[in-house]
Coordinates of C-alpha atoms in Angstrom, one line a residue:
Chain J
M269 CA -78.4 -45.8 -45.7
N270 CA -81.9 -44.3 -46.0
W271 CA -83.4 -41.0 -47.2
A272 CA -81.7 -39.2 -44.3
G273 CA -78.3 -40.4 -45.5
L274 CA -79.1 -39.2 -49.1
Y275 CA -80.1 -35.9 -47.6
A276 CA -76.7 -35.6 -45.8
V277 CA -74.8 -36.4 -48.9
L278 CA -76.7 -34.0 -51.1
S279 CA -76.7 -31.1 -48.6
G280 CA -73.0 -30.7 -49.3
V281 CA -73.6 -30.3 -53.0
N282 CA -76.1 -27.6 -52.2
R283 CA -73.3 -25.1 -51.6
H284 CA -72.1 -25.2 -55.1
S285 CA -75.4 -25.0 -56.8
T286 CA -77.1 -22.1 -58.4
A287 CA -80.1 -20.5 -56.6
I288 CA -82.5 -22.4 -58.8
G289 CA -80.6 -25.6 -58.0
R290 CA -81.2 -25.0 -54.3
I291 CA -84.9 -24.4 -54.8
W292 CA -85.0 -27.6 -56.8
L293 CA -83.3 -29.6 -54.0
S294 CA -85.7 -28.2 -51.4
V295 CA -88.7 -29.1 -53.6
I296 CA -87.3 -32.7 -54.0
F297 CA -86.7 -33.2 -50.3
I298 CA -89.8 -31.6 -48.9
F299 CA -92.5 -32.1 -51.4
R300 CA -91.5 -35.4 -52.8
I301 CA -89.3 -37.4 -50.5
M302 CA -90.9 -36.3 -47.3
V303 CA -94.5 -36.7 -48.7
L304 CA -93.4 -40.2 -49.9
V305 CA -92.1 -41.2 -46.5
V306 CA -94.8 -39.7 -44.2
A307 CA -97.9 -40.1 -46.3
A308 CA -97.7 -42.1 -49.5
E309 CA -96.0 -45.2 -48.1
S310 CA -98.8 -45.7 -45.6
V311 CA -101.4 -45.3 -48.4
W312 CA -99.8 -48.1 -50.4
G313 CA -98.9 -50.1 -47.3
D314 CA -101.8 -52.5 -47.6
E315 CA -102.1 -52.6 -51.4
K316 CA -101.6 -56.3 -51.6
S317 CA -103.3 -57.5 -48.4
A318 CA -106.4 -55.4 -49.2
F319 CA -106.5 -56.3 -52.9
T320 CA -109.6 -58.5 -53.0
C321 CA -110.9 -60.7 -55.9
N322 CA -114.4 -62.1 -56.1
T323 CA -113.3 -65.7 -56.0
Q324 CA -112.2 -68.3 -53.7
Q325 CA -109.8 -69.9 -56.1
P326 CA -106.3 -70.1 -54.4
G327 CA -103.6 -68.2 -56.3
C328 CA -106.0 -66.0 -58.3
N329 CA -105.6 -63.0 -56.0
S330 CA -101.8 -63.1 -56.2
V331 CA -101.7 -63.6 -60.0
C332 CA -104.2 -60.8 -60.6
Y333 CA -102.3 -58.4 -58.3
D334 CA -99.1 -59.2 -60.1
H335 CA -100.7 -58.7 -63.5
F336 CA -102.1 -55.3 -62.7
F337 CA -99.2 -54.0 -60.6
P338 CA -95.9 -55.2 -62.2
I339 CA -94.1 -52.6 -60.0
S340 CA -95.7 -50.6 -57.2
H341 CA -96.0 -46.8 -57.5
I342 CA -94.0 -46.4 -54.3
R343 CA -91.0 -48.4 -55.6
L344 CA -91.1 -46.5 -58.9
W345 CA -91.1 -43.2 -57.1
A346 CA -88.3 -44.3 -54.9
L347 CA -86.2 -45.3 -57.9
Q348 CA -87.1 -42.1 -59.7
L349 CA -86.0 -39.9 -56.7
I350 CA -82.8 -41.8 -56.2
L351 CA -81.8 -41.6 -59.9
V352 CA -82.9 -37.9 -60.2
T353 CA -80.8 -36.8 -57.2
T354 CA -77.7 -38.7 -58.0
P355 CA -76.3 -36.6 -61.0
A356 CA -75.7 -33.9 -58.4
L357 CA -72.9 -36.2 -57.2
L358 CA -71.0 -35.7 -60.5
V359 CA -70.8 -32.0 -59.5
A360 CA -69.6 -32.9 -56.0
M361 CA -66.9 -35.2 -57.4
H362 CA -65.7 -32.5 -59.8
V363 CA -65.6 -29.9 -57.0
A364 CA -63.6 -32.3 -54.8
Y365 CA -61.2 -32.8 -57.7
Q366 CA -60.8 -29.1 -58.3
Q367 CA -60.2 -28.5 -54.6
H368 CA -57.6 -31.3 -54.5
Q369 CA -55.8 -29.6 -57.5
E370 CA -55.9 -26.3 -55.7
K371 CA -54.4 -27.7 -52.6
K372 CA -51.6 -29.3 -54.6
L373 CA -50.9 -25.9 -56.3
L374 CA -50.8 -24.2 -52.9
V375 CA -48.3 -26.7 -51.6
L376 CA -46.2 -26.4 -54.7
T377 CA -46.1 -22.6 -54.5
G378 CA -45.1 -22.7 -50.8
H379 CA -48.5 -21.7 -49.3
G380 CA -49.2 -25.1 -47.9
D381 CA -50.0 -24.0 -44.4
I382 CA -53.0 -25.5 -42.6
K383 CA -55.0 -22.2 -42.8
S384 CA -54.7 -21.8 -46.5
L385 CA -55.7 -25.5 -47.1
E386 CA -58.7 -25.0 -44.9
E387 CA -59.6 -21.9 -46.8
V388 CA -59.6 -23.9 -50.0
K389 CA -62.3 -26.2 -48.6
K390 CA -64.4 -23.4 -47.4
H391 CA -64.6 -21.1 -50.3
K392 CA -67.3 -21.5 -52.9
I393 CA -66.2 -22.5 -56.3
R394 CA -67.4 -20.6 -59.3
I395 CA -69.4 -22.6 -61.9
A396 CA -67.1 -21.8 -64.9
G397 CA -64.9 -23.8 -67.2
S398 CA -65.1 -27.5 -67.0
L399 CA -67.2 -27.4 -63.9
W400 CA -69.8 -25.6 -66.0
W401 CA -70.0 -28.5 -68.4
T402 CA -70.2 -31.0 -65.6
Y403 CA -73.0 -29.0 -64.0
I404 CA -74.9 -28.8 -67.3
C405 CA -74.5 -32.6 -67.8
S406 CA -75.9 -33.2 -64.4
V407 CA -79.0 -31.0 -65.1
V408 CA -79.5 -32.7 -68.4
F409 CA -79.3 -36.2 -66.8
R410 CA -81.8 -35.1 -64.2
L411 CA -84.2 -33.9 -66.9
L412 CA -83.7 -37.2 -68.8
F413 CA -84.4 -39.4 -65.7
E414 CA -87.5 -37.4 -64.8
A415 CA -88.9 -37.6 -68.3
V416 CA -88.1 -41.3 -68.6
F417 CA -89.8 -42.2 -65.4
M418 CA -92.9 -40.2 -66.1
Y419 CA -93.1 -42.0 -69.4
I420 CA -92.6 -45.4 -67.8
F421 CA -95.3 -44.5 -65.3
Y422 CA -97.7 -43.6 -68.1
M423 CA -96.9 -46.8 -70.0
I424 CA -97.4 -49.1 -67.0
Y425 CA -100.4 -47.3 -65.6
P426 CA -102.1 -45.6 -68.5
G427 CA -103.8 -42.5 -67.4
Y428 CA -102.9 -41.5 -63.9
Q429 CA -106.1 -42.5 -62.3
M430 CA -106.4 -45.5 -60.1
V431 CA -109.6 -47.4 -60.8
R432 CA -111.7 -49.2 -58.1
L433 CA -112.3 -52.3 -60.1
V434 CA -110.2 -54.4 -62.5
K435 CA -111.3 -57.4 -64.4
C436 CA -108.9 -60.3 -64.4
E437 CA -108.8 -63.6 -66.3
A438 CA -105.3 -64.8 -65.8
Y439 CA -104.8 -68.5 -64.9
P440 CA -105.8 -69.9 -62.4
C441 CA -108.8 -67.6 -62.1
P442 CA -111.9 -69.2 -63.4
N443 CA -113.4 -67.0 -66.2
T444 CA -113.2 -63.3 -65.5
V445 CA -113.2 -62.2 -61.9
D446 CA -113.8 -58.8 -60.4
C447 CA -110.9 -57.5 -58.3
F448 CA -111.1 -54.5 -56.1
I449 CA -108.3 -52.2 -55.3
S450 CA -107.8 -50.7 -51.9
R451 CA -108.1 -46.9 -51.5
P452 CA -108.2 -46.0 -55.2
T453 CA -109.2 -42.4 -54.6
E454 CA -106.5 -41.6 -52.1
K455 CA -104.0 -43.3 -54.4
T456 CA -105.2 -41.1 -57.3
I457 CA -104.8 -38.0 -55.2
F458 CA -101.2 -38.9 -54.3
T459 CA -100.3 -39.9 -57.8
V460 CA -101.5 -36.6 -59.2
F461 CA -99.7 -34.8 -56.4
M462 CA -96.4 -36.5 -57.2
L463 CA -96.9 -35.9 -60.9
V464 CA -97.4 -32.2 -60.3
T465 CA -94.3 -31.9 -58.2
S466 CA -92.4 -33.9 -60.8
S467 CA -93.5 -31.4 -63.5
I468 CA -92.4 -28.5 -61.2
C469 CA -89.0 -30.1 -60.9
I470 CA -88.8 -30.5 -64.7
V471 CA -89.6 -26.8 -65.1
L472 CA -87.0 -25.8 -62.5
N473 CA -84.4 -27.9 -64.2
M474 CA -85.2 -26.3 -67.6
A475 CA -85.0 -22.9 -66.1
E476 CA -81.7 -23.7 -64.5
L477 CA -80.4 -24.9 -67.9
V478 CA -81.5 -21.7 -69.6
Y479 CA -80.0 -19.6 -66.9
L480 CA -76.6 -21.3 -67.1
V481 CA -76.5 -21.1 -70.9
V482 CA -77.5 -17.4 -70.9
R483 CA -75.0 -16.6 -68.2
A484 CA -72.2 -18.3 -70.1
C485 CA -73.1 -16.5 -73.3
T486 CA -73.2 -13.2 -71.4
H487 CA -69.8 -13.8 -69.9
R488 CA -68.4 -14.8 -73.3
G489 CA -69.7 -11.5 -74.8
Q490 CA -68.1 -9.5 -72.0
Q491 CA -64.8 -11.3 -72.5
N492 CA -64.9 -10.7 -76.2
S493 CA -65.4 -7.0 -75.8
N494 CA -62.6 -6.8 -73.2
P495 CA -59.5 -8.2 -74.8
S496 CA -57.3 -7.8 -71.8
T497 CA -59.1 -10.5 -70.0
R498 CA -57.9 -14.1 -70.4
K499 CA -60.3 -16.8 -71.3
G500 CA -61.5 -18.8 -68.2
S501 CA -59.8 -22.1 -67.9
F502 CA -59.4 -24.8 -65.2
Y503 CA -58.7 -22.5 -62.2
G504 CA -61.6 -20.2 -63.0
H505 CA -61.4 -18.5 -59.6
K506 CA -57.7 -18.0 -59.7
L507 CA -57.9 -16.2 -63.0
S508 CA -60.7 -14.0 -61.7
S509 CA -58.2 -12.9 -59.0
E510 CA -55.6 -12.2 -61.7
Y511 CA -58.2 -10.2 -63.6
K512 CA -58.8 -8.1 -60.5
Q513 CA -55.0 -7.7 -60.1
N514 CA -54.9 -6.3 -63.6
E515 CA -57.7 -3.9 -62.7
I516 CA -56.0 -2.7 -59.7
N517 CA -52.8 -2.1 -61.7
Q518 CA -54.7 -0.2 -64.3
L519 CA -56.4 1.9 -61.8
L520 CA -53.2 2.8 -60.1
T521 CA -51.3 3.6 -63.2
E522 CA -52.2 7.3 -63.1
Q523 CA -52.0 7.3 -59.3
D524 CA -49.2 7.0 -56.8
G525 CA -46.4 5.0 -58.4
S526 CA -44.9 3.9 -55.0
L527 CA -48.2 2.4 -53.9
K528 CA -48.4 0.4 -57.1
D529 CA -44.9 -0.9 -56.8
M530 CA -45.5 -1.8 -53.2
L531 CA -48.6 -3.9 -54.2
R532 CA -46.7 -5.6 -56.9
R533 CA -43.9 -6.6 -54.5
N534 CA -46.4 -7.9 -51.9
P535 CA -49.4 -9.5 -53.5
G536 CA -50.5 -10.8 -50.1
L537 CA -51.5 -7.3 -49.2
Q538 CA -54.2 -7.4 -51.8
E539 CA -57.7 -8.3 -50.8
K540 CA -57.9 -12.0 -50.0
G541 CA -59.6 -13.6 -53.0
D542 CA -62.9 -12.1 -53.8
R543 CA -64.3 -15.5 -54.7
C544 CA -67.3 -15.6 -56.9
S545 CA -70.5 -14.7 -55.1
A546 CA -73.8 -16.3 -55.4
C547 CA -74.3 -17.3 -59.0
Chain B
M139 CA -86.4 -37.5 -44.5
D140 CA -89.2 -37.3 -41.9
W141 CA -90.6 -34.9 -39.4
G142 CA -87.3 -34.8 -37.5
A143 CA -85.5 -33.5 -40.6
L144 CA -88.2 -30.9 -41.1
Q145 CA -87.8 -29.8 -37.5
T146 CA -84.0 -29.4 -38.1
I147 CA -84.7 -27.3 -41.1
L148 CA -87.3 -25.1 -39.4
G149 CA -85.3 -24.8 -36.2
G150 CA -82.9 -22.5 -37.9
V151 CA -85.7 -20.2 -39.0
N152 CA -86.7 -19.8 -35.4
K153 CA -83.9 -17.4 -34.7
H154 CA -85.2 -14.7 -37.0
S155 CA -88.9 -15.0 -36.1
T156 CA -90.8 -12.7 -33.9
S157 CA -91.9 -14.0 -30.4
I158 CA -95.3 -14.9 -31.8
G159 CA -93.6 -16.8 -34.6
K160 CA -91.6 -18.8 -32.1
I161 CA -94.7 -19.6 -30.2
W162 CA -96.4 -20.7 -33.4
L163 CA -93.5 -22.9 -34.3
T164 CA -93.6 -24.6 -30.9
V165 CA -97.4 -25.1 -31.1
L166 CA -96.9 -26.6 -34.5
F167 CA -94.2 -29.1 -33.5
I168 CA -95.5 -30.1 -30.1
F169 CA -99.3 -30.0 -30.4
R170 CA -99.7 -31.0 -34.0
I171 CA -96.7 -32.9 -35.5
M172 CA -95.9 -34.7 -32.3
I173 CA -99.6 -35.6 -31.6
L174 CA -99.9 -36.8 -35.1
V175 CA -96.9 -39.1 -34.9
V176 CA -97.3 -40.5 -31.4
A177 CA -101.1 -40.7 -31.1
A178 CA -103.2 -40.0 -34.2
E179 CA -101.3 -42.4 -36.5
R180 CA -102.1 -45.3 -34.1
V181 CA -105.8 -44.4 -33.9
W182 CA -106.1 -44.4 -37.7
G183 CA -103.7 -47.4 -38.1
D184 CA -106.4 -50.0 -38.5
E185 CA -108.9 -47.8 -40.3
Q186 CA -109.3 -50.0 -43.3
D187 CA -108.6 -53.4 -41.7
D188 CA -111.3 -52.8 -39.1
F189 CA -113.8 -51.2 -41.4
I190 CA -116.4 -53.9 -41.5
C191 CA -119.4 -54.1 -43.8
N192 CA -122.4 -56.4 -43.2
T193 CA -121.9 -58.5 -46.3
L194 CA -119.8 -61.3 -47.6
Q195 CA -119.8 -59.8 -51.1
P196 CA -116.1 -59.5 -52.0
G197 CA -115.0 -56.0 -52.9
C198 CA -117.9 -54.3 -51.2
K199 CA -115.8 -53.3 -48.2
N200 CA -113.1 -51.8 -50.4
V201 CA -115.5 -49.8 -52.5
C202 CA -117.5 -48.5 -49.5
Y203 CA -114.3 -47.5 -47.6
D204 CA -113.1 -45.7 -50.7
H205 CA -116.4 -44.0 -51.1
F206 CA -116.6 -42.6 -47.5
F207 CA -112.8 -41.9 -47.1
P208 CA -111.4 -40.4 -50.3
I209 CA -108.3 -39.3 -48.4
S210 CA -107.6 -40.4 -44.9
H211 CA -107.5 -37.7 -42.1
I212 CA -103.9 -38.6 -41.3
R213 CA -102.7 -38.0 -44.8
L214 CA -104.6 -34.7 -45.0
W215 CA -103.1 -33.5 -41.8
A216 CA -99.6 -34.6 -42.9
L217 CA -100.0 -32.6 -46.2
Q218 CA -101.4 -29.7 -44.2
L219 CA -98.5 -29.6 -41.9
I220 CA -96.0 -29.8 -44.7
F221 CA -97.6 -27.0 -46.6
V222 CA -98.1 -24.8 -43.6
S223 CA -94.5 -25.1 -42.4
T224 CA -92.9 -24.6 -45.8
P225 CA -93.4 -20.8 -46.2
A226 CA -91.0 -20.3 -43.3
L227 CA -88.3 -21.5 -45.7
L228 CA -88.8 -18.4 -47.8
V229 CA -87.6 -16.4 -44.8
A230 CA -84.7 -18.8 -44.3
M231 CA -83.6 -18.4 -47.9
H232 CA -83.8 -14.6 -47.6
V233 CA -81.8 -14.6 -44.4
A234 CA -79.2 -16.9 -46.0
Y235 CA -79.0 -14.5 -49.0
R236 CA -78.4 -11.5 -46.7
R237 CA -75.8 -13.4 -44.7
H238 CA -74.0 -14.2 -47.9
E239 CA -74.0 -10.6 -49.0
K240 CA -72.5 -9.5 -45.6
K241 CA -69.8 -12.2 -45.9
R242 CA -69.0 -10.9 -49.4
Q243 CA -68.7 -7.4 -48.0
F244 CA -66.5 -8.6 -45.1
R245 CA -64.2 -10.5 -47.5
K246 CA -63.8 -7.4 -49.7
G247 CA -62.6 -5.6 -46.6
D248 CA -65.4 -3.0 -46.7
Q249 CA -64.8 -0.5 -44.0
K250 CA -68.5 -0.2 -43.4
C251 CA -68.6 -3.9 -42.4
E252 CA -68.6 -3.8 -38.6
Y253 CA -68.1 -7.5 -38.0
K254 CA -64.8 -8.8 -36.6
D255 CA -65.0 -12.2 -38.3
I256 CA -67.1 -14.5 -40.4
E257 CA -68.4 -16.4 -37.3
E258 CA -70.0 -13.3 -36.1
I259 CA -71.9 -12.9 -39.4
R260 CA -73.0 -16.5 -39.1
K261 CA -74.4 -16.0 -35.7
Q262 CA -76.0 -12.6 -36.2
R263 CA -79.7 -12.2 -36.0
F264 CA -81.3 -10.0 -38.6
R265 CA -83.9 -7.5 -37.9
I266 CA -87.2 -7.9 -39.6
E267 CA -87.2 -4.8 -41.7
G268 CA -86.9 -3.7 -45.3
S269 CA -87.3 -6.5 -47.9
L270 CA -87.1 -9.2 -45.1
W271 CA -90.2 -7.7 -43.6
W272 CA -92.1 -8.2 -46.9
T273 CA -90.8 -11.8 -47.2
Y274 CA -91.8 -12.5 -43.6
T275 CA -95.2 -11.0 -44.1
S276 CA -95.8 -13.0 -47.3
S277 CA -94.8 -16.2 -45.5
I278 CA -97.3 -15.6 -42.8
F279 CA -100.0 -14.8 -45.4
F280 CA -99.3 -18.1 -47.2
R281 CA -99.4 -20.0 -44.0
L282 CA -102.9 -18.5 -43.3
I283 CA -104.1 -19.4 -46.7
F284 CA -102.9 -23.0 -46.5
E285 CA -104.4 -23.5 -43.1
A286 CA -107.8 -22.1 -44.2
V287 CA -107.8 -24.1 -47.5
F288 CA -107.1 -27.4 -45.6
M289 CA -109.7 -26.7 -43.0
Y290 CA -112.2 -26.0 -45.7
A291 CA -111.2 -29.2 -47.6
F292 CA -111.6 -31.2 -44.4
Y293 CA -115.0 -29.8 -43.7
F294 CA -116.1 -30.3 -47.3
M295 CA -115.0 -33.9 -47.5
Y296 CA -116.2 -35.1 -44.1
D297 CA -119.3 -33.0 -43.7
G298 CA -118.6 -31.7 -40.2
F299 CA -116.0 -33.0 -38.0
R300 CA -117.7 -35.9 -36.4
M301 CA -117.0 -39.5 -37.2
P302 CA -120.2 -41.6 -37.3
R303 CA -120.2 -45.2 -36.1
L304 CA -122.3 -46.5 -38.9
M305 CA -122.4 -45.7 -42.6
K306 CA -124.9 -47.0 -45.1
C307 CA -123.4 -47.9 -48.5
N308 CA -124.9 -49.0 -51.8
A309 CA -122.1 -48.7 -54.2
W310 CA -121.6 -51.5 -56.7
P311 CA -120.8 -54.5 -56.1
C312 CA -122.6 -54.2 -52.7
P313 CA -126.0 -55.9 -53.0
N314 CA -128.6 -53.3 -52.0
T315 CA -127.7 -51.1 -49.1
V316 CA -125.3 -52.5 -46.5
D317 CA -124.3 -51.3 -43.1
C318 CA -120.6 -50.5 -42.6
F319 CA -119.0 -49.9 -39.3
V320 CA -116.1 -47.5 -38.7
S321 CA -113.4 -48.5 -36.2
R322 CA -112.8 -46.3 -33.1
P323 CA -115.2 -43.5 -34.1
T324 CA -115.3 -41.7 -30.8
E325 CA -111.5 -41.7 -30.4
K326 CA -111.3 -40.4 -34.0
T327 CA -113.8 -37.7 -33.2
V328 CA -111.8 -36.6 -30.2
F329 CA -108.6 -36.3 -32.2
T330 CA -110.2 -34.6 -35.1
I331 CA -111.7 -31.9 -32.8
F332 CA -108.3 -31.6 -31.1
M333 CA -106.4 -31.1 -34.3
I334 CA -109.1 -28.6 -35.5
A335 CA -108.8 -26.7 -32.3
V336 CA -105.0 -26.5 -32.5
S337 CA -105.3 -25.5 -36.2
S338 CA -107.6 -22.6 -35.1
V339 CA -105.1 -21.6 -32.4
C340 CA -102.4 -21.5 -35.1
I341 CA -104.6 -19.4 -37.4
I342 CA -105.1 -16.9 -34.5
L343 CA -101.4 -16.8 -33.8
N344 CA -100.7 -16.1 -37.4
V345 CA -103.3 -13.3 -37.6
A346 CA -101.8 -11.8 -34.4
E347 CA -98.3 -11.9 -35.8
L348 CA -99.5 -10.2 -39.0
C349 CA -101.2 -7.5 -37.0
Y350 CA -98.0 -7.1 -34.9
L351 CA -95.8 -6.7 -38.0
L352 CA -98.2 -4.2 -39.6
T353 CA -98.3 -2.2 -36.4
K354 CA -94.5 -2.2 -36.1
F355 CA -94.3 -1.1 -39.8
F356 CA -96.6 1.8 -39.4
L357 CA -95.0 2.9 -36.1
R358 CA -91.6 2.9 -37.8
R359 CA -92.9 4.8 -40.7
S360 CA -94.4 7.5 -38.6
K361 CA -91.1 7.8 -36.7
K362 CA -89.2 8.2 -39.9
A363 CA -91.6 10.8 -41.1
G364 CA -91.2 12.7 -37.8
N365 CA -87.3 12.5 -38.0
P366 CA -86.1 14.0 -41.3
K367 CA -82.4 13.4 -40.6
H368 CA -82.8 9.7 -41.1
H369 CA -81.8 8.5 -44.6
P370 CA -81.9 5.0 -45.9
N371 CA -78.3 4.0 -46.2
H372 CA -78.4 1.8 -49.2
E373 CA -78.7 4.7 -51.6
N374 CA -75.4 6.1 -50.4
K375 CA -73.5 2.8 -50.6
E376 CA -72.0 3.3 -54.0
E377 CA -71.0 6.9 -53.3
T378 CA -69.5 5.9 -49.9
K379 CA -67.5 3.2 -51.6
Q380 CA -66.2 5.5 -54.3
N381 CA -65.2 8.1 -51.7
E382 CA -63.4 5.6 -49.7
M383 CA -61.5 4.3 -52.7
N384 CA -60.5 7.8 -53.6
E385 CA -59.3 8.4 -50.1
L386 CA -57.2 5.3 -50.0
I387 CA -55.7 5.9 -53.4
S388 CA -54.6 9.4 -52.6
D389 CA -53.3 8.2 -49.2
S390 CA -49.7 7.1 -49.2
C391 CA -50.2 4.9 -46.1
Q392 CA -48.3 1.6 -46.5
N393 CA -51.0 -0.7 -45.2
A394 CA -53.9 0.5 -47.4
V395 CA -56.2 -2.2 -48.6
I396 CA -58.1 -1.2 -51.6
G397 CA -61.8 -2.2 -52.2
F398 CA -63.3 -1.3 -55.5
S399 CA -66.9 -1.2 -56.5
S400 CA -68.0 -3.9 -58.9

């Protein structure tokens, strides 16, 4: 299990995300995980071996390194990226659960053929009802984790600049010794880069949150002004099909009565589920 | 997530590129990314370990290395390649969006939709026109800008593209001025020049692609101006749909499938 495995797991979630969610996922994988793997890891690769203190006292080097770097930047970023990408799995689990329920319903109503069951897996589920709440929670958790890690980073390494020289007086170092960090400028550049991408991800998450809330309020407003529509519940997409069925019936009321009767008798002739499009 | 994954992502974009775009992508992957991974990373692998200064003063080597190499060539190239290949994703997103719209039309049973099944939509190659042309042109423009910015950053940081054998350093805590020796300077110079040359070739390909797209655009425009019968079909979509709906409703055919405009 490595970053590629995580990518495989999260690519599936991508289908059920909003457009902003997909952009967020691309930013995470290309500008954070990929940069971490191909560039940053080699910058921090020799951080301990090239950490040099101006002393020959055995043990002083190790103690000073441990004092100034309780946890390496690379490990912090890896933890941050794992925790930030994992809430998306909540959405994946909820979607899987909904699909399972849908399949059960199909089997119960006598449409349990292989083709219909395959169709359930393929269609995109609308972010409505309880799925909306799950999605919102996942975005909130993402935001929370990003903020917490940025704060931890700032606490452990005040300011984001890596200095060339640190003065250390931990036992067994005699008096105060000068210790020199390897590649401080390059580390500062990458720290700033990762910080900027982290901020971009925070902004994208907030935008997605606002977008979802605004969309939900708009839908609510539409539903309130149109009393013939039922409130969305667990099978959001099913009800949208029923809503369309109502529309067709209304449309046909003034038209050919035989056509309307024919459609009522054979609901299968109606267009096959106009599932919700891109959110 | 590494270069292989990037190649998978960008491989899909290849289908919708122009011929020059496909050549550019090949040059990028074979002459830049592959050279970086199989050769250049080895050359720069021991850059700090074998950076030797003529002093026993602890810390002097670290400080001098940091002073002369604020960011290693390898990392700069890695960042450059990531930034330069990412605008192609804009095109991929636009194509995915168009595909999605076609699938929606197909599912609605739109008569105008000429595809037999979903698979055909998935495999279809879109022409670079309309809004996709603008997305594509923007992506090339961004590529050019990123290439130029990184080449400038390179030149600015390393004052020319040659790697000297010897550097004189007097940063604290080095006592006075010390001589520091860079490891494998000639090999590094060779690879630096190679990567700069390939970068220039990519810039030329991008400029050529831009010119090609602009030429095609103006030619198409002049054809349209000379042929007044041609109308953009998207303006008539709504009216066509409404007409169809009306036809189907008034038709008493048993197998009518009704599509309605949203």
